[in-house]
Tab-separated table of C-alpha atoms in Angstrom:
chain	number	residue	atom	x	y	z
A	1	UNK	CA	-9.080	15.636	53.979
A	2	UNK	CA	-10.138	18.488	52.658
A	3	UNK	CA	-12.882	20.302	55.123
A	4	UNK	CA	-16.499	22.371	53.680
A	5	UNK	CA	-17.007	25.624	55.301
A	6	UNK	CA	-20.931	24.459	56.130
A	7	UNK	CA	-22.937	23.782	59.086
A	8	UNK	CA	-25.390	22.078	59.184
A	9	UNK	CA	-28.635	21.045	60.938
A	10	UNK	CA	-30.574	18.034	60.633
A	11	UNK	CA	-34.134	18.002	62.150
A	12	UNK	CA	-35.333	14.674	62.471
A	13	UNK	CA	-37.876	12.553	65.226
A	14	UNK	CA	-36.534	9.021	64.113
A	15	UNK	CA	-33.373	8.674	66.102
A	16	UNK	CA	-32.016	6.395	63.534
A	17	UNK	CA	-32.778	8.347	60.398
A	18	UNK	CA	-31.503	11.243	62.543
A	19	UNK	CA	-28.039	9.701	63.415
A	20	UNK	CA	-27.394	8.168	59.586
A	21	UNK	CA	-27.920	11.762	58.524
A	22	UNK	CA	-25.874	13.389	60.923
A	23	UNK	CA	-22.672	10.450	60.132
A	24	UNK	CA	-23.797	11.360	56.019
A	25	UNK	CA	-22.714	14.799	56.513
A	26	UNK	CA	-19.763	14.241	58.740
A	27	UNK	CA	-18.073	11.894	56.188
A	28	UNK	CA	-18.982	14.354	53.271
A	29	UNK	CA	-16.780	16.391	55.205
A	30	UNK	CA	-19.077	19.647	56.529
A	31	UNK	CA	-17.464	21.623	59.276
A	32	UNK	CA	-20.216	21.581	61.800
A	33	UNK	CA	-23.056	19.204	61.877
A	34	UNK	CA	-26.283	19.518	64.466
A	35	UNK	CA	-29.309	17.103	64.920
A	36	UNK	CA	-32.174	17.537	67.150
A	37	UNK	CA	-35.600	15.846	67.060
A	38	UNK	CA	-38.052	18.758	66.165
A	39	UNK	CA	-38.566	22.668	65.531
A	40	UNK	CA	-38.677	23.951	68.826
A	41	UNK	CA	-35.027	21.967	69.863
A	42	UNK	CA	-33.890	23.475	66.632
A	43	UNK	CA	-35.348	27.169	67.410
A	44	UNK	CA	-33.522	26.812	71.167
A	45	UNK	CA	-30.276	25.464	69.440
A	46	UNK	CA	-30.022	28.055	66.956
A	47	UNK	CA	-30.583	30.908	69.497
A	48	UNK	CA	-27.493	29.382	71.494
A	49	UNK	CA	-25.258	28.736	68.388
A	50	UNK	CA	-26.224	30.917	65.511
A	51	UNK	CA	-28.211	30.613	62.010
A	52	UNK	CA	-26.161	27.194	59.574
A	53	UNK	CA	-25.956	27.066	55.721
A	54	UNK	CA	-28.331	23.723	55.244
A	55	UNK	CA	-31.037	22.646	57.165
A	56	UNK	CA	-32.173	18.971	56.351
A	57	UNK	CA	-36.282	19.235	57.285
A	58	UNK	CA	-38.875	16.355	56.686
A	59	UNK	CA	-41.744	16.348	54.875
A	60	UNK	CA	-44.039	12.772	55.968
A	61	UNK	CA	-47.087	11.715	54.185
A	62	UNK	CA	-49.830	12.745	55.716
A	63	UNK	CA	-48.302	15.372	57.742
A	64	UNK	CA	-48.073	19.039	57.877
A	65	UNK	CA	-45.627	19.370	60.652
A	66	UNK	CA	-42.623	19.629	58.446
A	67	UNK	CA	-44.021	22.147	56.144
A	68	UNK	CA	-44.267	24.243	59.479
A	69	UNK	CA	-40.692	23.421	60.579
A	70	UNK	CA	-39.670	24.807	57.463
A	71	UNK	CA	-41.642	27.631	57.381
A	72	UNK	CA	-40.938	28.874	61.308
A	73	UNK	CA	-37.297	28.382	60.558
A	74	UNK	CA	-37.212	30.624	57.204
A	75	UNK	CA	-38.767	32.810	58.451
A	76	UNK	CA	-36.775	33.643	61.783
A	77	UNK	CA	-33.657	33.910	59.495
A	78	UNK	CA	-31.601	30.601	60.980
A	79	UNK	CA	-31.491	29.016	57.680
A	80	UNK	CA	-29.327	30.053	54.423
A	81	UNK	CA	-30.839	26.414	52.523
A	82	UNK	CA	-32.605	23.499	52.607
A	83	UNK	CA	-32.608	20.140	51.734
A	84	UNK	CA	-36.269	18.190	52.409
A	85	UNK	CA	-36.359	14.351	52.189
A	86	UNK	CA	-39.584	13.952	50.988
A	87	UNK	CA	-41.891	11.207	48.947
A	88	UNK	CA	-44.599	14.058	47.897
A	89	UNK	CA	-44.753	14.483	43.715
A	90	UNK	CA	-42.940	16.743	42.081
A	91	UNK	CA	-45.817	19.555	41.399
A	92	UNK	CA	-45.957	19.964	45.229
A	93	UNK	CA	-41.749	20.095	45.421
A	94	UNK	CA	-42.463	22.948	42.839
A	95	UNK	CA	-44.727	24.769	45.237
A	96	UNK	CA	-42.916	24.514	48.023
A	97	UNK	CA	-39.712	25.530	46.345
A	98	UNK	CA	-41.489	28.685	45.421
A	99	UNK	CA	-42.900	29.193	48.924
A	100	UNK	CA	-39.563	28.478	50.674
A	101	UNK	CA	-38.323	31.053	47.670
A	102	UNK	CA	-40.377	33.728	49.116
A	103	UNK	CA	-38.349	33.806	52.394
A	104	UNK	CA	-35.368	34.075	50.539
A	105	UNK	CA	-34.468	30.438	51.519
A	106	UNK	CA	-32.732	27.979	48.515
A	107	UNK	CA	-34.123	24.504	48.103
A	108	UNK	CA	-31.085	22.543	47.292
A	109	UNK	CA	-33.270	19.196	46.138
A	110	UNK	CA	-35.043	16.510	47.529
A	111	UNK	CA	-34.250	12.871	48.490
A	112	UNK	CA	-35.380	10.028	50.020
A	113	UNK	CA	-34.949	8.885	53.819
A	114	UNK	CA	-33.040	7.268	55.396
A	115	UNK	CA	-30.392	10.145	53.815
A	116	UNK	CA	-27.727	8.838	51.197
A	117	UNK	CA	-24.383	10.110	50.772
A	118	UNK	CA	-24.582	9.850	46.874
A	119	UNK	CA	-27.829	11.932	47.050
A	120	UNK	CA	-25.973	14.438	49.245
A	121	UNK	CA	-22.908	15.477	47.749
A	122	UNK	CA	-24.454	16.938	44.831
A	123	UNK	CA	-26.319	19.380	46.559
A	124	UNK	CA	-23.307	20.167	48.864
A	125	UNK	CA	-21.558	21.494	45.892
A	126	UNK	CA	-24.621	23.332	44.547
A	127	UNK	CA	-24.433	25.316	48.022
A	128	UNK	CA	-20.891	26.060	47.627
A	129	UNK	CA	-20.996	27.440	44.307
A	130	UNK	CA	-24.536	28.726	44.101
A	131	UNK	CA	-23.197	30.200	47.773
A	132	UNK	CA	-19.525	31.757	46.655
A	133	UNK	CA	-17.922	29.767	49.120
A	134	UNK	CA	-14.972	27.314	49.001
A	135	UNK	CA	-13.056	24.151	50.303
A	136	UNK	CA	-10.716	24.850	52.907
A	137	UNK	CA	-8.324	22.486	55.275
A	138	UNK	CA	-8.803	22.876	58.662
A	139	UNK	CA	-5.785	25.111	59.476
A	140	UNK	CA	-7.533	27.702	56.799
A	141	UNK	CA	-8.153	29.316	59.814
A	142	UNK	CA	-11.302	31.287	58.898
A	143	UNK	CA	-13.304	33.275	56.825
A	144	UNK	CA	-11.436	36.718	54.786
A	145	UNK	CA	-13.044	39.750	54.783
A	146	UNK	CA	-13.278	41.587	51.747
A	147	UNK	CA	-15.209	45.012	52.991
A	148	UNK	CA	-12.504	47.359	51.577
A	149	UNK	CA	-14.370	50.004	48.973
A	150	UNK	CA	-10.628	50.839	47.409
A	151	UNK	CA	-9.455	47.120	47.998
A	152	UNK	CA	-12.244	46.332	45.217
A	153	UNK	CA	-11.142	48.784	43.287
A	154	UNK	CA	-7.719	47.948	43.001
A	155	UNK	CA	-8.600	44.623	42.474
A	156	UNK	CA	-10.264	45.850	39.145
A	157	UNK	CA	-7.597	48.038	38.096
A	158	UNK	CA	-4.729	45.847	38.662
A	159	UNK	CA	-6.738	42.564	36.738
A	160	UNK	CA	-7.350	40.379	39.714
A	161	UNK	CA	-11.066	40.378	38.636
A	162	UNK	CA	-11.192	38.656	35.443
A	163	UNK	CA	-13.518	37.644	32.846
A	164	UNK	CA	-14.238	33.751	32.529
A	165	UNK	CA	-16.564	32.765	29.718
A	166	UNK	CA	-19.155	29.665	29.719
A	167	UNK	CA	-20.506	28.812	26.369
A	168	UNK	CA	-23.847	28.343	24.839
A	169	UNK	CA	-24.134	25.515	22.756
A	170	UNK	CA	-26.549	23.767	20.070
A	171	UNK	CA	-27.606	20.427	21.897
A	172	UNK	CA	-28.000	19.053	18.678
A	173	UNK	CA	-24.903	19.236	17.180
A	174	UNK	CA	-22.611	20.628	19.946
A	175	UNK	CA	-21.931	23.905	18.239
A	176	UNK	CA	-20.307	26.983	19.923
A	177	UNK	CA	-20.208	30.122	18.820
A	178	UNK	CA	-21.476	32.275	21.799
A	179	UNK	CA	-20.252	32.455	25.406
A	180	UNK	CA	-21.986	34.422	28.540
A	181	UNK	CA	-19.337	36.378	30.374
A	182	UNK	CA	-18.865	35.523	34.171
A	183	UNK	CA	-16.549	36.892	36.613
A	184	UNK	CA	-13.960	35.378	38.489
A	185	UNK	CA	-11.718	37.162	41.109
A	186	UNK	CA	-8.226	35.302	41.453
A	187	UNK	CA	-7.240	36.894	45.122
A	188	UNK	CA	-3.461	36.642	45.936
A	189	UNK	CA	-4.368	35.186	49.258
A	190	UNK	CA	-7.917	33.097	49.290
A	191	UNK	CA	-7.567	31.873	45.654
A	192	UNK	CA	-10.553	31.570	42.935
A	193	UNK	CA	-13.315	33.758	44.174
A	194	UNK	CA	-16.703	33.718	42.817
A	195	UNK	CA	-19.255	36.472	42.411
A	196	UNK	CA	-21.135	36.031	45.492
A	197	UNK	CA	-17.781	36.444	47.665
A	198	UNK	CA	-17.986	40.158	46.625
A	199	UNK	CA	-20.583	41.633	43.585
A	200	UNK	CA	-22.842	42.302	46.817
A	201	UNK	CA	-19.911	44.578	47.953
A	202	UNK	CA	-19.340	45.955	44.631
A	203	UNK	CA	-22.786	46.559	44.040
A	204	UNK	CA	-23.337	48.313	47.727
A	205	UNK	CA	-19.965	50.130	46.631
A	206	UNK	CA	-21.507	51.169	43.281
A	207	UNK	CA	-18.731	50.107	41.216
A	208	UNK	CA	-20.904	48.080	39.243
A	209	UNK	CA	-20.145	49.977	36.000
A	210	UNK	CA	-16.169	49.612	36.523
A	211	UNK	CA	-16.528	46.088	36.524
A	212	UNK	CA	-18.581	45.925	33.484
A	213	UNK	CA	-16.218	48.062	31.385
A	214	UNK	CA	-13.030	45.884	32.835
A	215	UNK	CA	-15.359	42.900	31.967
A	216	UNK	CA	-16.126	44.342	28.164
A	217	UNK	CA	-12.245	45.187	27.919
A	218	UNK	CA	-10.896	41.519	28.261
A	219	UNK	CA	-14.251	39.857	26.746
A	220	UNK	CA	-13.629	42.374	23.537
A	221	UNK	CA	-9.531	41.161	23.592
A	222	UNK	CA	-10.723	37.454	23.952
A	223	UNK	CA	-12.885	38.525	20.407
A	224	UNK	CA	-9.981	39.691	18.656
A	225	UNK	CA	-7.486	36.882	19.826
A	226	UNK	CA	-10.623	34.179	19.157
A	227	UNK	CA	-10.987	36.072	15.799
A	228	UNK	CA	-6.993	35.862	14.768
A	229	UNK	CA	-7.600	32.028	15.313
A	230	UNK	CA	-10.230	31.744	12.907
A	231	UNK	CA	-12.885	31.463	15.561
A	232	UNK	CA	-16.120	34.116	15.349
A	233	UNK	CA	-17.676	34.310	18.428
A	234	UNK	CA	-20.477	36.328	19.989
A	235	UNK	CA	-20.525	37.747	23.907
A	236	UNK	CA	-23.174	38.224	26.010
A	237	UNK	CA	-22.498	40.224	29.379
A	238	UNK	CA	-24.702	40.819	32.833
A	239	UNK	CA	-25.893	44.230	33.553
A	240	UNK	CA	-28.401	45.653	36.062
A	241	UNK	CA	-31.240	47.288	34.609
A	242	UNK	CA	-30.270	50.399	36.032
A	243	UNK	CA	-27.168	50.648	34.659
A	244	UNK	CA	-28.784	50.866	30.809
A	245	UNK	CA	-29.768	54.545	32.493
A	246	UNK	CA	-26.038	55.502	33.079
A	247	UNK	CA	-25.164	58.342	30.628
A	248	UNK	CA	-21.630	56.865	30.486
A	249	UNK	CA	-22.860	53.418	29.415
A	250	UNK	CA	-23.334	53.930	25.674
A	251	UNK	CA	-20.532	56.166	24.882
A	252	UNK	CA	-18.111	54.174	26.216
A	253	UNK	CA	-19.190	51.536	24.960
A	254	UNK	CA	-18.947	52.379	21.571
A	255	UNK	CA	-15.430	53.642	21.747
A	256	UNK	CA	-14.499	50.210	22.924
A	257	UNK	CA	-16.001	48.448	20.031
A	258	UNK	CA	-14.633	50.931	17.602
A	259	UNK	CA	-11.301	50.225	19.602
A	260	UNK	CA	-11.474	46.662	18.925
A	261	UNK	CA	-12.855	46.719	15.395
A	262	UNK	CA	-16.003	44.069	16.845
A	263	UNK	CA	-19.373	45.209	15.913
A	264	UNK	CA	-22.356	45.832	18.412
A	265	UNK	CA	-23.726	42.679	16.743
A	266	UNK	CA	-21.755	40.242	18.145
A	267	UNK	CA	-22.804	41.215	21.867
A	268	UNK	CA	-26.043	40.196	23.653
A	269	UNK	CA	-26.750	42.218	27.251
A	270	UNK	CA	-28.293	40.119	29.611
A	271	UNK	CA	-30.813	41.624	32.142
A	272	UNK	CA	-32.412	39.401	34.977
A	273	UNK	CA	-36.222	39.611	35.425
A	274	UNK	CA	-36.310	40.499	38.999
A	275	UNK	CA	-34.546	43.279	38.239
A	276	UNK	CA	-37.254	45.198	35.294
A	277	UNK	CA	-39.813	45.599	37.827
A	278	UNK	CA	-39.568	49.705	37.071
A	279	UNK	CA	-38.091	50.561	33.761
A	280	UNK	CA	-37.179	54.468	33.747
A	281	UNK	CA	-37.432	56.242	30.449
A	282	UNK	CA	-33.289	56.285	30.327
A	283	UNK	CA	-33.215	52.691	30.304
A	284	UNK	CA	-36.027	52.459	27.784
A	285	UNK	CA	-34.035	54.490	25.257
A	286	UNK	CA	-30.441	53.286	26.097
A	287	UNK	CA	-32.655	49.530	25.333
A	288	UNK	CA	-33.815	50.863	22.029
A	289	UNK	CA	-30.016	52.109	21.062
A	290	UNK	CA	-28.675	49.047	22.119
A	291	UNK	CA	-31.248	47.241	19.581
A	292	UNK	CA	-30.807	50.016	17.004
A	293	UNK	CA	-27.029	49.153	16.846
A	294	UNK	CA	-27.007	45.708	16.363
A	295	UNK	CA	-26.733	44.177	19.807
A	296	UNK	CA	-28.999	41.761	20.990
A	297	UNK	CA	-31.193	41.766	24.587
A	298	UNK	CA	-31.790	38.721	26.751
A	299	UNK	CA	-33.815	38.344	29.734
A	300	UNK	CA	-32.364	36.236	32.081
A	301	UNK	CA	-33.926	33.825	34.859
A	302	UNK	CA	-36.895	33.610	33.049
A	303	UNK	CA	-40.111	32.519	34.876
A	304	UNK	CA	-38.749	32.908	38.338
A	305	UNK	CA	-40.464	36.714	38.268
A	306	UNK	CA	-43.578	37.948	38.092
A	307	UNK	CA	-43.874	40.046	35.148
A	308	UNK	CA	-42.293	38.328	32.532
A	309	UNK	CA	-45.188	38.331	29.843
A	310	UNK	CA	-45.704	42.155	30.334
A	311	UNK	CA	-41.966	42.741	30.268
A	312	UNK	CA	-41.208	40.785	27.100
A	313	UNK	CA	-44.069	42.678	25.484
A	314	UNK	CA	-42.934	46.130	26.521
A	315	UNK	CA	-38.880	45.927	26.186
A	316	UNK	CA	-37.047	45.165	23.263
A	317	UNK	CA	-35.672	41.897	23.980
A	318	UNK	CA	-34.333	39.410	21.498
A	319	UNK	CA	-33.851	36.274	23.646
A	320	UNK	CA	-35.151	34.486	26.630
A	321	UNK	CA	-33.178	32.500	28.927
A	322	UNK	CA	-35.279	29.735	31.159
A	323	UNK	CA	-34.311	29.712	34.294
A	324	UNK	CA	-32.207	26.201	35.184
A	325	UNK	CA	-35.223	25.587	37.901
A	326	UNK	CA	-36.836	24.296	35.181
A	327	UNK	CA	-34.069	22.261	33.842
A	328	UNK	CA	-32.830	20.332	36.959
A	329	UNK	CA	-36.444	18.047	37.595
A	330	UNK	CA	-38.043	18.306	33.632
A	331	UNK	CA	-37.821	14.448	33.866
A	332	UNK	CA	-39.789	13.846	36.808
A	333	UNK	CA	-41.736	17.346	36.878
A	334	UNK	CA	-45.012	17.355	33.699
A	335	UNK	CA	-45.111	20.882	35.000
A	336	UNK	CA	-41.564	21.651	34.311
A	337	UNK	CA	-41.865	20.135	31.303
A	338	UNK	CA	-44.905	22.205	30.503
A	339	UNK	CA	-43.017	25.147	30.847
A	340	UNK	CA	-40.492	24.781	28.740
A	341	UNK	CA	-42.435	23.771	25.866
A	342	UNK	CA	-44.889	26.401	26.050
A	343	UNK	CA	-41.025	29.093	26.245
A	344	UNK	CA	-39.713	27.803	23.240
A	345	UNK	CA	-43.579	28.378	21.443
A	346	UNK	CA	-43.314	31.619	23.117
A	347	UNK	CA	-40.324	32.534	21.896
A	348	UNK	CA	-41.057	31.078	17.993
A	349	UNK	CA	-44.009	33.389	18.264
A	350	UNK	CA	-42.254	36.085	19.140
A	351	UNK	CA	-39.746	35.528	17.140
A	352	UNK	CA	-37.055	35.291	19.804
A	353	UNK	CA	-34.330	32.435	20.718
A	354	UNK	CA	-34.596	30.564	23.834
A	355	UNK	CA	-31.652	29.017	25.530
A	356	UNK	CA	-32.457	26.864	28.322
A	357	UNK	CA	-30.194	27.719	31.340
A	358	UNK	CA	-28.578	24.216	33.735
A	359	UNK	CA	-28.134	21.661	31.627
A	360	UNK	CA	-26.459	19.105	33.249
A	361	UNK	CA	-26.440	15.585	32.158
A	362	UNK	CA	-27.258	13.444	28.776
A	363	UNK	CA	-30.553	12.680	29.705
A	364	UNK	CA	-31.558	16.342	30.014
A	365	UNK	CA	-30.224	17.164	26.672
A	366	UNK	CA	-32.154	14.487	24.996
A	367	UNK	CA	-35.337	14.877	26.838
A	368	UNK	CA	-35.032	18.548	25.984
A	369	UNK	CA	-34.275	18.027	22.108
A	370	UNK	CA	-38.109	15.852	22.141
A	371	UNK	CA	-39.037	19.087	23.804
A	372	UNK	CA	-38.424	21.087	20.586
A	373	UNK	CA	-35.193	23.003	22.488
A	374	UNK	CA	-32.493	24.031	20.173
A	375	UNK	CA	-30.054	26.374	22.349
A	376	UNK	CA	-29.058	25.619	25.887
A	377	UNK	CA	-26.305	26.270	28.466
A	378	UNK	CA	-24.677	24.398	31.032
A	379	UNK	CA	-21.826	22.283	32.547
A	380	UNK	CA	-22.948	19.773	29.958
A	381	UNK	CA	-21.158	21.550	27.475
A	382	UNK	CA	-18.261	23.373	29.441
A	383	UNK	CA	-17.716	25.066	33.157
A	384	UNK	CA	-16.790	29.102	33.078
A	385	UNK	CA	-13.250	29.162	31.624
A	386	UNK	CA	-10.681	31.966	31.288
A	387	UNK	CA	-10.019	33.439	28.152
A	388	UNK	CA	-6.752	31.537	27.881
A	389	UNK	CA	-8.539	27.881	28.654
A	390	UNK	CA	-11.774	28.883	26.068
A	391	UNK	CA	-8.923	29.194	22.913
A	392	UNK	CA	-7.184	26.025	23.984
A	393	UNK	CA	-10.332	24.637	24.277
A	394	UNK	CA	-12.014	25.444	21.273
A	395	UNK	CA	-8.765	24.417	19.613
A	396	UNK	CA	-9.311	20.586	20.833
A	397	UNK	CA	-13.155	21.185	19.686
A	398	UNK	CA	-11.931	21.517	16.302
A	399	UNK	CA	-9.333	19.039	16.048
A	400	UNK	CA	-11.134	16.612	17.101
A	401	UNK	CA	-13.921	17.651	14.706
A	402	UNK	CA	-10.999	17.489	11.806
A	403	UNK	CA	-10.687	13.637	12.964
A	404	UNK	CA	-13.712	12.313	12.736
């Protein structure tokens, strides 16, 4: 059986909810699981044992006292997520998400009580990936660290951190033709890593830029090999605002795409929202050259900020991408719903695409076709994939086209 490096606390009064919840977890397989009856048990356990991943919290009709367990608990740090069973509507899930946000605390979802193991495991693997963290059998033995300023750095230079490429795709017709560059580190030792094993480290390290430029290397080689296969494609990579303001950024860049014969046109740069809160006049410009040579702008996570509006109106930005908070509850949230109808008129005003981030399931993609959406992303379509998987599996995309 194959163990899940989480522990977890379940905070419930009902000693019968509490103990289903508690044997739910267990048999999903989590490493360590807690219950007590209230907040103050919870407070006097964690101070003995240390902060856990998920927290499962309560939230009765008629009763504030769960909202205050969850509060007291995000903010004394013993929590890294939450899952709330709840029977509230969705408009108040959407306020407490953002509340629970503001302490830097994850929602995970919402479900009924007594707790159901279909309802759970979902959200169990939305912690591990959202989290970086992986399934590991019990001899594993422990966590890796991964602290080392020139380990990272070897890492990039010898390939170990590569490139894997999720597409964007037309939910009416299935289309691909662009793909959003992720990264992937495939460490000798601990396997697949994703980014939040170690971008915090490479950001902290400020080798940021080096992964970017080892990222643009194999995304502009994937181009060309795409390219000999008949296949045009279009890339769009993450940066940090700040980095537009690196003096190295542009000139480098352009020797690449001469390199590889690709225009500028064919790449979008992606820049989350949280992250434009001060735009210095280097980034402005590098924006604007960007723009003047072909290559699109995207701001990413859209509406989870609080300056999108003023942003989109200032910067030169050529696509939005809704956050997938909006995605995961459009069929049970008006508000959600809302939302995304009034991005996609935003963006046909503004003469901008909109690609709706987390699409998940069938249901989703039709409700959001009534919606008016045209461009999405999600595992829907495809999960990240190397370079090598993305060619084999646009391959099978077209044959199967060529049989129908």
């Amino acid at each position: 059986m194959s163990f899940l490096p989480i522990r977890v606390l379940v905070i419930e009064e009902h000693p019968f909810k509490r103990l289903v919840a508690t044997q739910v977890f267990r048999e999903a397989g989590c490493d360590g699981v807690m219950a007590v009856a209230d907040v103050g048990a919870a407070l006097e356990l964690l101070d003995r044992t240390g902060p856990v991943d998920i927290a499962l919290c309560s939230l009765k009709e008629g009763c504030t006292q769960g909202l205050t367990t969850i509060e007291v608990l995000s903010r004394a740090n013993w929590i890294k997520s939450i899952i709330i069973c709840s029977v509230h509507a969705a408009d108040l899930h959407d306020a407490i998400d953002r509340m629970v946000g503001l302490f830097g605390i994850k929602v995970l979802g919402y479900v009924d009580s007594p707790v159901r193991a279909g309802a759970i495991a979902p959200m169990l693997s939305r912690y591990l990936e959202t989290a970086g963290v992986h399934k590991r059998q019990p001899s594993d033995g422990g966590s890796y660290l991964l602290s080392s300023k020139a380990c990272l750095e070897q890492a990039i230079a010898s390939h170990e951190v590569k490139a894997f490429f999720q597409p964007k795709f037309n939910l009416i017709t299935g289309e691909v033709a662009s793909f959003e560059v992720l990264t992937r580190w495939e460490h000798p030792e601990y396997g697949l890593l994703y980014p939040a094993d170690f971008l915090p480290l490479l950001s902290r390290f400020e080798l940021m830029d080096e992964l970017f430029f080892a990222q643009l290397e194999q995304g502009l080689a994937f181009l060309h090999d795409a390219q000999v296969q008949g296949h045009v494609l279009s890339l769009a990579f993450n940066l940090e605002s700040e980095q537009f303001g690196h003096g190295s950024l542009l000139p480098r860049l352009c020797e690449m795409l001469e390199r590889y014969a690709i225009p500028a046109s064919r790449l979008t740069f992606e820049i989350t929202e949280s992250g434009l809160l001060e735009v210095s006049p280097g980034v402005l410009e590098s924006l604007i050259r960007l723009r003047m040579m072909g290559a699109g702008l995207s701001i990413d996570d859209f509406g989870v900020g609080y300056s999108s509006l003023e942003r989109l109106c200032q910067l030169p930005f050529t696509e939005i991408k809704l956050d997938a908070g909006f995605t995961r509850d459009l069929e049970t949230s008006s508000r959600n719903r809302a939302v995304i109808s009034s991005t996609l008129a935003l963006g046909e005003a503004l003469n901008m695409q909109v690609v709706v981030e987390g699409v998940e399931s069938e249901s989703q993609r039709l409700s959001l076709i009534k919606l008016g959406c045209i461009h999405a992303q999600g595992y829907l379509c495809a999960r990240p994939m190397s370079a090598r998987r993305v060619l084999l599996w646009l391959e099978m995309k077209l044959a199967s086209r060529s049989n129908i």
